[in-house]
Coordinates of N, CA, C and O in Angstrom, one line a residue:
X1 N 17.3 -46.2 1.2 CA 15.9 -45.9 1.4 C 15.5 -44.5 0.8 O 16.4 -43.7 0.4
X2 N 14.0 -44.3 0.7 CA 13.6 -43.1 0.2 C 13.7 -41.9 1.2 O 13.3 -42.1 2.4
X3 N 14.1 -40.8 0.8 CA 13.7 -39.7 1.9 C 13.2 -39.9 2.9 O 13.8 -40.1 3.9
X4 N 11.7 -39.9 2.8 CA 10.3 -39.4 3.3 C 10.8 -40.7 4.6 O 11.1 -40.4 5.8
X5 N 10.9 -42.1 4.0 CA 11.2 -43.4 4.9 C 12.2 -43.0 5.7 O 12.0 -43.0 7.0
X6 N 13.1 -42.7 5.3 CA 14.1 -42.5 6.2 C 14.1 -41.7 7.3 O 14.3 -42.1 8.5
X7 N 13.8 -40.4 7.1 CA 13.1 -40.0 7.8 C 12.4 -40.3 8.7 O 12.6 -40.0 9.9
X8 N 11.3 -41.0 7.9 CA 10.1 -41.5 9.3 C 10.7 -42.3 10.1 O 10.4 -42.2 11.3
X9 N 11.7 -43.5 9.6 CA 12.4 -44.0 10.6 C 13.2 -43.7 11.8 O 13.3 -44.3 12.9
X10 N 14.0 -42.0 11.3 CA 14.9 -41.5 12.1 C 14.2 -40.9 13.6 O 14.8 -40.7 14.7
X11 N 13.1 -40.6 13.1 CA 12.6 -39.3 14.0 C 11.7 -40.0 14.6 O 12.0 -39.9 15.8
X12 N 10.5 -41.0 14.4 CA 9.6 -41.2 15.1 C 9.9 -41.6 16.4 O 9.0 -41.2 17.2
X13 N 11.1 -42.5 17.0 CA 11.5 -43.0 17.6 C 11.8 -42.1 18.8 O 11.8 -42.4 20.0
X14 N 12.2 -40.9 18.0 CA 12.6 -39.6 19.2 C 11.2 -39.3 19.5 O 11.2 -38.8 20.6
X15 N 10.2 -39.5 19.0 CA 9.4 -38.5 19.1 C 8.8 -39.3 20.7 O 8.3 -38.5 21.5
X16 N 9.0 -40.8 20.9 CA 8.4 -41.4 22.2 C 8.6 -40.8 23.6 O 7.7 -40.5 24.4
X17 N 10.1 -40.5 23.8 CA 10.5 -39.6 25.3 C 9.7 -38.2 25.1 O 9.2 -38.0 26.2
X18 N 9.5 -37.5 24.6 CA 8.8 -36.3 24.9 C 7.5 -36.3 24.9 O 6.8 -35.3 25.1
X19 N 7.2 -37.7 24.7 CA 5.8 -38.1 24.6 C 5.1 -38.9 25.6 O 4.2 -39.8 25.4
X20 N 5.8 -38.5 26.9 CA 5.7 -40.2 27.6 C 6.0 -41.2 27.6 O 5.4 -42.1 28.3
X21 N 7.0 -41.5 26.5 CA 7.5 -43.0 26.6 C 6.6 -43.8 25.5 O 6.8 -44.9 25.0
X22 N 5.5 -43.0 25.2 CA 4.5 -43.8 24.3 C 3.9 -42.9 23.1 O 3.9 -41.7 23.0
X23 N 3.6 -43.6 22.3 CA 2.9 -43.3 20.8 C 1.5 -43.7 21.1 O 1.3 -44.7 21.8
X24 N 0.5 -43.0 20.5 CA -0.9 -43.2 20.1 C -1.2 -43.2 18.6 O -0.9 -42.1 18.1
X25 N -1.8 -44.1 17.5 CA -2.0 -43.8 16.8 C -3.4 -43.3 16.1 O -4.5 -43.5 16.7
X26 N -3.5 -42.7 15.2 CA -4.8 -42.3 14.2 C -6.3 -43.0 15.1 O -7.3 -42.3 15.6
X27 N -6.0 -44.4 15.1 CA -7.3 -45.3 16.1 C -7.4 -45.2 17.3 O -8.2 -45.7 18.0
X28 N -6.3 -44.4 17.8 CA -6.1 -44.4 19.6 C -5.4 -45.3 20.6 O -5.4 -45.1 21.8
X29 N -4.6 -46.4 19.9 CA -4.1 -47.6 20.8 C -2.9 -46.8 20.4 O -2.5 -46.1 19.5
X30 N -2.4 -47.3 22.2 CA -1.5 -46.6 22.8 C -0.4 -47.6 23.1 O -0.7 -48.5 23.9
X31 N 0.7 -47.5 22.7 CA 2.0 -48.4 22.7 C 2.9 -48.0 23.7 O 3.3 -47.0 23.1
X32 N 3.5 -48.1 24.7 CA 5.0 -47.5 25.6 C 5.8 -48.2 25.0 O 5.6 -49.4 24.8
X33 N 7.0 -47.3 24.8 CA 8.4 -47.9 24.6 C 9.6 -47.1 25.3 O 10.1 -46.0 25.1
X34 N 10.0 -48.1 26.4 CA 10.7 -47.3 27.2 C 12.3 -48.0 27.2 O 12.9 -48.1 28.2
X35 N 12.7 -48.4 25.9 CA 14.2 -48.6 25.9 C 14.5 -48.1 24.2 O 15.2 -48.8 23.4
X36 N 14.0 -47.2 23.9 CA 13.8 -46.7 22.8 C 15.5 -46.6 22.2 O 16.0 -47.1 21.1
X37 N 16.2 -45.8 23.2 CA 17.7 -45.2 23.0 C 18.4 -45.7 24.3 O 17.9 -45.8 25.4
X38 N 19.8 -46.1 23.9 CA 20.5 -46.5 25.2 C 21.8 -45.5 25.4 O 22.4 -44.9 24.6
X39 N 22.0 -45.6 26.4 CA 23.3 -44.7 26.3 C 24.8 -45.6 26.2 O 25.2 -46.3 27.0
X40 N 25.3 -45.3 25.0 CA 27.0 -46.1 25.2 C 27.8 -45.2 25.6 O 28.2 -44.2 25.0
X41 N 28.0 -45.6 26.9 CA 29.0 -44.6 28.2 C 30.4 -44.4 27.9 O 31.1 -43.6 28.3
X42 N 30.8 -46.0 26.6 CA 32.3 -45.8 26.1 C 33.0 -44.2 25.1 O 34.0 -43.5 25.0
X43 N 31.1 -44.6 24.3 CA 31.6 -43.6 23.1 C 30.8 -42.3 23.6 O 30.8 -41.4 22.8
X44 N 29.9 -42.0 25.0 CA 29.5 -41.1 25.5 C 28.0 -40.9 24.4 O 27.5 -39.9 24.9
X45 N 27.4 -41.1 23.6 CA 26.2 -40.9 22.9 C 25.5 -42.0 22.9 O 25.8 -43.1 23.1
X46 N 24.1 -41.2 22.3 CA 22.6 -42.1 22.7 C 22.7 -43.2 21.2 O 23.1 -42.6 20.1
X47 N 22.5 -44.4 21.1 CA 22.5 -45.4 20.4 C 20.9 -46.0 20.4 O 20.2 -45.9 21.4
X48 N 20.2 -46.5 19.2 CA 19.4 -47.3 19.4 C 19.1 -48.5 20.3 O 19.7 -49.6 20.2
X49 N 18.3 -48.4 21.0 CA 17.9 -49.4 21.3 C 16.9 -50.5 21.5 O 16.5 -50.8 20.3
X50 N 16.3 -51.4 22.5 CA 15.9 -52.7 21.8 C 14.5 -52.6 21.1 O 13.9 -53.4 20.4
X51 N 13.9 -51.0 21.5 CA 12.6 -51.0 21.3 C 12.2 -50.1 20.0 O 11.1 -49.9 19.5
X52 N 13.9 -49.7 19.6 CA 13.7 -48.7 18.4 C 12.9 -48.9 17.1 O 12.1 -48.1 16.7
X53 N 13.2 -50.2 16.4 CA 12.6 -50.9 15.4 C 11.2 -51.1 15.6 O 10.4 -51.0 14.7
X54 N 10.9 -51.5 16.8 CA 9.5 -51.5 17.4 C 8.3 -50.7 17.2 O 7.1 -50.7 17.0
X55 N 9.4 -49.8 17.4 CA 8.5 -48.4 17.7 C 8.3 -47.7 15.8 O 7.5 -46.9 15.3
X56 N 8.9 -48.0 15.4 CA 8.7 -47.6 13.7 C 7.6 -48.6 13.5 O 6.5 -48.1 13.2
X57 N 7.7 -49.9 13.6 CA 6.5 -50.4 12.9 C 5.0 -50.4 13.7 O 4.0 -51.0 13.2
X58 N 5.2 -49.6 15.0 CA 4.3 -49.9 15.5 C 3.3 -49.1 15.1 O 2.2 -49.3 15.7
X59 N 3.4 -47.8 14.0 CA 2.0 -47.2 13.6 C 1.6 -47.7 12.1 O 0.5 -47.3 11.6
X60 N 2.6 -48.7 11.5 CA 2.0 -49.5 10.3 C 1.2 -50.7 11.2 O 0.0 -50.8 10.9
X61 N 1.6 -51.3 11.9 CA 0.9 -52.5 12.6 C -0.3 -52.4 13.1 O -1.2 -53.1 12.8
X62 N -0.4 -51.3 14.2 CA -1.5 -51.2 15.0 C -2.5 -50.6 13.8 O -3.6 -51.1 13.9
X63 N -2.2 -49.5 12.7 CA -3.3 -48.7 11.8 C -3.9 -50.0 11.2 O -5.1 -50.0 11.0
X64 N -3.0 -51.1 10.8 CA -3.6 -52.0 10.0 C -4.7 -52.7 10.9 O -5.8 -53.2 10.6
X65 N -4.1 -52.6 12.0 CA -5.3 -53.5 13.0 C -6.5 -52.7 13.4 O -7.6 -53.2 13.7
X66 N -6.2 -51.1 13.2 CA -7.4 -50.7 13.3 C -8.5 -50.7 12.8 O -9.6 -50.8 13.3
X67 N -8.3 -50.6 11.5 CA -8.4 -50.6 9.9 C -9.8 -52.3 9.9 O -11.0 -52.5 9.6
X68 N -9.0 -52.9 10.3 CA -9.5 -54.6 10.4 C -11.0 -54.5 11.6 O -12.1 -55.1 11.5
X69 N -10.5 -53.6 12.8 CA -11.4 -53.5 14.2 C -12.9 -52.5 13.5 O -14.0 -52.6 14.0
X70 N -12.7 -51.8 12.5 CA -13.4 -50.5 12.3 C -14.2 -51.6 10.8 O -15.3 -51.2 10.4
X71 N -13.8 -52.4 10.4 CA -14.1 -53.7 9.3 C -15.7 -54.3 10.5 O -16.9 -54.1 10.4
X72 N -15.1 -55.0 11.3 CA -15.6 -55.9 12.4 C -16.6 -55.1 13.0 O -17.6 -55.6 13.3
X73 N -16.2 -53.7 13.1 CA -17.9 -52.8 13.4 C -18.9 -52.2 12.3 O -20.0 -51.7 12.7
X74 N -18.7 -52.3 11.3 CA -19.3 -52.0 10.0 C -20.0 -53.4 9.9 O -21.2 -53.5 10.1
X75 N -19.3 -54.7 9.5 CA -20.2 -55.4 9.5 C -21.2 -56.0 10.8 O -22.1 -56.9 10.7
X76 N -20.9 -55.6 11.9 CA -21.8 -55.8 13.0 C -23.0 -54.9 12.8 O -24.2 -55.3 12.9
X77 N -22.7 -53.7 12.5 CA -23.9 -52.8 12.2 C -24.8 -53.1 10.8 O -26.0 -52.7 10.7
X78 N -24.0 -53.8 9.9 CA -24.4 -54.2 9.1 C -25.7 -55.4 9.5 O -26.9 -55.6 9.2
X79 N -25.1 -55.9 10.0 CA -25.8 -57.4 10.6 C -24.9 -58.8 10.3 O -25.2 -59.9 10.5
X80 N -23.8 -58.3 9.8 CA -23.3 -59.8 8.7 C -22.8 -60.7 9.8 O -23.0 -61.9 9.8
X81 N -22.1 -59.9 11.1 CA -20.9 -60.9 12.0 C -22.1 -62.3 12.6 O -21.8 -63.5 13.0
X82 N -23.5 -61.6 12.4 CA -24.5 -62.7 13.1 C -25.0 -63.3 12.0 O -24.7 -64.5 12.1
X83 N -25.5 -63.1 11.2 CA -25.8 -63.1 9.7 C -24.9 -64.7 8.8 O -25.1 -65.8 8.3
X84 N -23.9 -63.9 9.0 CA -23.0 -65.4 8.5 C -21.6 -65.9 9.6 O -20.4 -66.0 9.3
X85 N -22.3 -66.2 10.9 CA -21.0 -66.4 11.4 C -19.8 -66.4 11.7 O -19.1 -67.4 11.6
X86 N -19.3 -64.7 12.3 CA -18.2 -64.2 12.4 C -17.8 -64.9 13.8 O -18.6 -64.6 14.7
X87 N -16.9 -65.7 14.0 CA -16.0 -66.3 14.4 C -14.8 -65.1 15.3 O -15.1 -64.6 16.4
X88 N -13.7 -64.8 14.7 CA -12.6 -64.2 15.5 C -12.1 -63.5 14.2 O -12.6 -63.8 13.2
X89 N -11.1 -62.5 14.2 CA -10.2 -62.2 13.6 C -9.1 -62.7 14.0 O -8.7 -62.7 15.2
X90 N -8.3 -63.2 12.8 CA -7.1 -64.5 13.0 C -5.8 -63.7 11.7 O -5.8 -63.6 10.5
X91 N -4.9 -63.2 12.9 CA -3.9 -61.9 12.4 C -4.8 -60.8 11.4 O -5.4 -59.9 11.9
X92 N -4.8 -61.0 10.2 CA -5.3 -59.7 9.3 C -6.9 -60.5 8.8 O -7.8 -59.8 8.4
X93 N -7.1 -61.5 8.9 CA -8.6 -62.2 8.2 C -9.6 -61.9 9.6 O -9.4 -61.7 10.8
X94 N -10.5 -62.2 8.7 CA -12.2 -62.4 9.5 C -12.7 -63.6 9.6 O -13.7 -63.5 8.9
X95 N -12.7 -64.7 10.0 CA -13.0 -66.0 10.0 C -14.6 -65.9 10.3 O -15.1 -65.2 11.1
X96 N -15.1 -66.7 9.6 CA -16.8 -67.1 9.5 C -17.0 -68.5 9.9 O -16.0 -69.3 10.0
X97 N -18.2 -68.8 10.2 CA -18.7 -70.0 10.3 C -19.7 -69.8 9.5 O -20.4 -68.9 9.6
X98 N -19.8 -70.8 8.4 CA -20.8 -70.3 7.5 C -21.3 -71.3 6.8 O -20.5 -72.1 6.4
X99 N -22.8 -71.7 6.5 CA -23.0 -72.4 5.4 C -22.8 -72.4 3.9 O -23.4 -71.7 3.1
X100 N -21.8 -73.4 3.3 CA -21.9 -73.3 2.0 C -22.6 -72.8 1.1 O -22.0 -72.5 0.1
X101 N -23.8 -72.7 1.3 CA -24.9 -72.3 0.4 C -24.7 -70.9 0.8 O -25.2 -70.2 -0.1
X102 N -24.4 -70.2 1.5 CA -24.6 -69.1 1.9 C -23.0 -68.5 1.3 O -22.6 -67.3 1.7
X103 N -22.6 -68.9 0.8 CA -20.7 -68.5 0.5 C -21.1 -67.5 0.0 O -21.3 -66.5 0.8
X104 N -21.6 -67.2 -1.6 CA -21.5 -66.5 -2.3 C -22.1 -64.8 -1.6 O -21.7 -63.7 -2.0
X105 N -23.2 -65.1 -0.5 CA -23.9 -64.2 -0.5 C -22.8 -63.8 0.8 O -22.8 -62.5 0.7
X106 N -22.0 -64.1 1.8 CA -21.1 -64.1 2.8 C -20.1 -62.8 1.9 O -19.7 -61.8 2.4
X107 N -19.8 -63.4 0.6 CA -18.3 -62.7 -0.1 C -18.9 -61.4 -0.7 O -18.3 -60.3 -0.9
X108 N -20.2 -61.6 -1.1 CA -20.7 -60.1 -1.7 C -21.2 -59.2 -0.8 O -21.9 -58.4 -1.3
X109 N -21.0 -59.1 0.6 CA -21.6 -58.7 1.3 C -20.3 -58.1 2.4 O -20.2 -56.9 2.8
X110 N -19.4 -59.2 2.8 CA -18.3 -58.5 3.4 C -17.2 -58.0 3.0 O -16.4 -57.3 3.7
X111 N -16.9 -58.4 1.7 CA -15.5 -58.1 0.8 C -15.8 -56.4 0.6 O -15.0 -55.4 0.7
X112 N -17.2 -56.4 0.3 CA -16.7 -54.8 0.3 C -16.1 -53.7 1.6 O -15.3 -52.8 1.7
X113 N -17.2 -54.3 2.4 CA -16.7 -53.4 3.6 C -14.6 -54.0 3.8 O -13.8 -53.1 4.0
X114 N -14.4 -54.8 3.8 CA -13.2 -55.1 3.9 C -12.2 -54.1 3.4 O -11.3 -53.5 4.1
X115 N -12.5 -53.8 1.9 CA -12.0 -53.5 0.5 C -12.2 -51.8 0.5 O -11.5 -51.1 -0.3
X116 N -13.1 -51.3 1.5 CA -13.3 -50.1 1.2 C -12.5 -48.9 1.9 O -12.1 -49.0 3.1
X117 N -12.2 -47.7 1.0 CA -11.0 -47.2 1.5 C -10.8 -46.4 3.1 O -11.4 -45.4 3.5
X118 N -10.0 -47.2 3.9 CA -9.9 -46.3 5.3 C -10.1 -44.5 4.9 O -10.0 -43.8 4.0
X119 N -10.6 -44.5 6.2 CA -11.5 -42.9 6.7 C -10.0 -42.5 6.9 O -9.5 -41.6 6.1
X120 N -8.9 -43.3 8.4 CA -7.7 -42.9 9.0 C -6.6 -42.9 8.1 O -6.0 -41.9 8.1
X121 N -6.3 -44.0 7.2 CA -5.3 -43.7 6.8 C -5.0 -43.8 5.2 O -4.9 -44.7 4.3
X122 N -4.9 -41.9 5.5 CA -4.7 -41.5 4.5 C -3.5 -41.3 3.2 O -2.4 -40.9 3.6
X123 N -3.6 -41.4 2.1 CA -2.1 -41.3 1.7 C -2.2 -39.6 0.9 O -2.9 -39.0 0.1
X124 N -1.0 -39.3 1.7 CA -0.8 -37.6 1.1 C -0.6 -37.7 0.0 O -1.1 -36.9 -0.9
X125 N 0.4 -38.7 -0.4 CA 1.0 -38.6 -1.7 C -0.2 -39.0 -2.9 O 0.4 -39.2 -4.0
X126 N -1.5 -39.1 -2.9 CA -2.5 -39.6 -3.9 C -3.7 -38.5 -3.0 O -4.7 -39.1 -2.6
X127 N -3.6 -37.3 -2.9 CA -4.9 -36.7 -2.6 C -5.7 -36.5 -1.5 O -6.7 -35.7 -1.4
X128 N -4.9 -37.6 -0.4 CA -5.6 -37.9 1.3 C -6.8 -38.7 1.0 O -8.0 -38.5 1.5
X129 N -6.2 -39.8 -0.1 CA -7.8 -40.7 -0.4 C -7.0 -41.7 0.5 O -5.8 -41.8 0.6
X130 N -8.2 -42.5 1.2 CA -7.7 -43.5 1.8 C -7.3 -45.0 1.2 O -7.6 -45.9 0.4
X131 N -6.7 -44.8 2.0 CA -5.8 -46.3 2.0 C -7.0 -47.0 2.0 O -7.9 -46.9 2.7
X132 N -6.7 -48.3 0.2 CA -7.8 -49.7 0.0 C -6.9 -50.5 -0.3 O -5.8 -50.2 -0.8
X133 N -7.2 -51.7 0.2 CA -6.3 -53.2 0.4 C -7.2 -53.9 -0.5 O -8.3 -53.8 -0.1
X134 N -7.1 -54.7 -1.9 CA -7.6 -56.1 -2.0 C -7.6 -56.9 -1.3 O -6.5 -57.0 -0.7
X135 N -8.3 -57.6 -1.0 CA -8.6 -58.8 -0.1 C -8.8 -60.0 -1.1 O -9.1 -60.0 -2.3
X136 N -8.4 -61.2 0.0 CA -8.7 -62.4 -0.9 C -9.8 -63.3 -0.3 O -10.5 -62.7 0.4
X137 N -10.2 -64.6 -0.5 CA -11.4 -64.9 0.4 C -10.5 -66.6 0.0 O -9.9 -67.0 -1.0
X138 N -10.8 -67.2 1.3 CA -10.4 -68.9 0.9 C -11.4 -69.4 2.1 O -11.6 -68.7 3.0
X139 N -12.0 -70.7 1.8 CA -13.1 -71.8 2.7 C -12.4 -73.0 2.5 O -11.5 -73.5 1.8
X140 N -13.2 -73.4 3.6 CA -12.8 -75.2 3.7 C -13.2 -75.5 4.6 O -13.9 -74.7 5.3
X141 N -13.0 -76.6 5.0 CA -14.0 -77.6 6.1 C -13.0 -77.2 7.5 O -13.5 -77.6 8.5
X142 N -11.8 -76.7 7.8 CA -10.5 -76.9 8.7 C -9.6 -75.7 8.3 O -10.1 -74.9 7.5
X143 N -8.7 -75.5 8.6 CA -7.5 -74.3 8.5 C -6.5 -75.3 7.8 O -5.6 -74.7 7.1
X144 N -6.3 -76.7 7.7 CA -5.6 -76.9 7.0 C -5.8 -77.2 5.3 O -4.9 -77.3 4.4
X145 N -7.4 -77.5 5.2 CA -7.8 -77.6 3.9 C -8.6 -76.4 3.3 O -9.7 -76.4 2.7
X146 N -7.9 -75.4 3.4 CA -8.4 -74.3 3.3 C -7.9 -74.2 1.6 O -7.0 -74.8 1.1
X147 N -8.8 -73.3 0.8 CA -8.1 -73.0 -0.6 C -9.1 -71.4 -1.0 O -10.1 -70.9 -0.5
X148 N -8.1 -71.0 -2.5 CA -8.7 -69.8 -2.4 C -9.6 -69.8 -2.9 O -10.0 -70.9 -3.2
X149 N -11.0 -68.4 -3.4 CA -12.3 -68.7 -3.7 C -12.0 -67.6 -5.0 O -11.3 -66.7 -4.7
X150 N -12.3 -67.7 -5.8 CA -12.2 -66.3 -6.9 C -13.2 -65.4 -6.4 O -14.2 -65.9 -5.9
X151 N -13.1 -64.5 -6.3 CA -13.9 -63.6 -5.4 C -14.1 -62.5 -6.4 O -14.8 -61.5 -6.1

């Protein structure tokens, strides 16, 4: 792995016990992990444990979900989640209920707020411009006839 990764892997995990057991991230959701390190009493030192791996991905996971929550308030203020039928968020998407006729004006209207670069998370390595995701857009009548839309 790269430095910087390795790194972040090694240390964040320490960073939970001096922390209460828990991490907060950039958006404020608060994670405990309280089997972070175990002790092997054979070889007398602290070893990973079940929650270590956990605890590394849990400030990519949760930032991305914030990222998505702070999406879901922009278009509320916007007007769009009543406007065109916001439904739930289903893992990383925004699910709509929407009229067909209404598609095109649905995609020009939320793709950007989607698309536009987080305030939180920032990348040092390009300037502290925020992190932008392309998005994709797919409709259909069901979840299983779903296909994509050129957007």
């Amino acid at each position: 792995t790269f430095e910087p990764e390795y790194l972040y892997r090694e240390t964040i995990p320490l960073t939970v016990r001096p922390n209460g057991y828990k991490l907060i991230n950039r958006y404020g959701f608060i994670r405990w992990f309280f089997g972070v390190q175990k002790l092997n009493r054979d070889r007398g030192i602290w070893e990973h444990g079940d929650d270590w791996e956990a605890c590394i991905a849990f400030n990519v996971q949760a930032s991305a979900h914030g990222h998505l929550r702070e999406c879901v308030k922009v278009n509320e203020y916007q007007g769009y989640n009543e406007a065109f039928g916001w439904d739930n968020t289903v893992h990383d998407s925004l699910r709509f209920h929407n009229l067909i006729s209404r598609r095109e004006e649905l995609i020009a209207c939320v793709k950007p707020v989607m698309e536009h670069e987080s305030t939180k998370m920032l990348m040092a390595w390009d300037g502290n411009r925020g992190l932008s995701v392309e998005v994709e857009c797919k409709a259909g009548p069901n979840w299983s006839d779903m296909s994509e839309i050129k957007c």
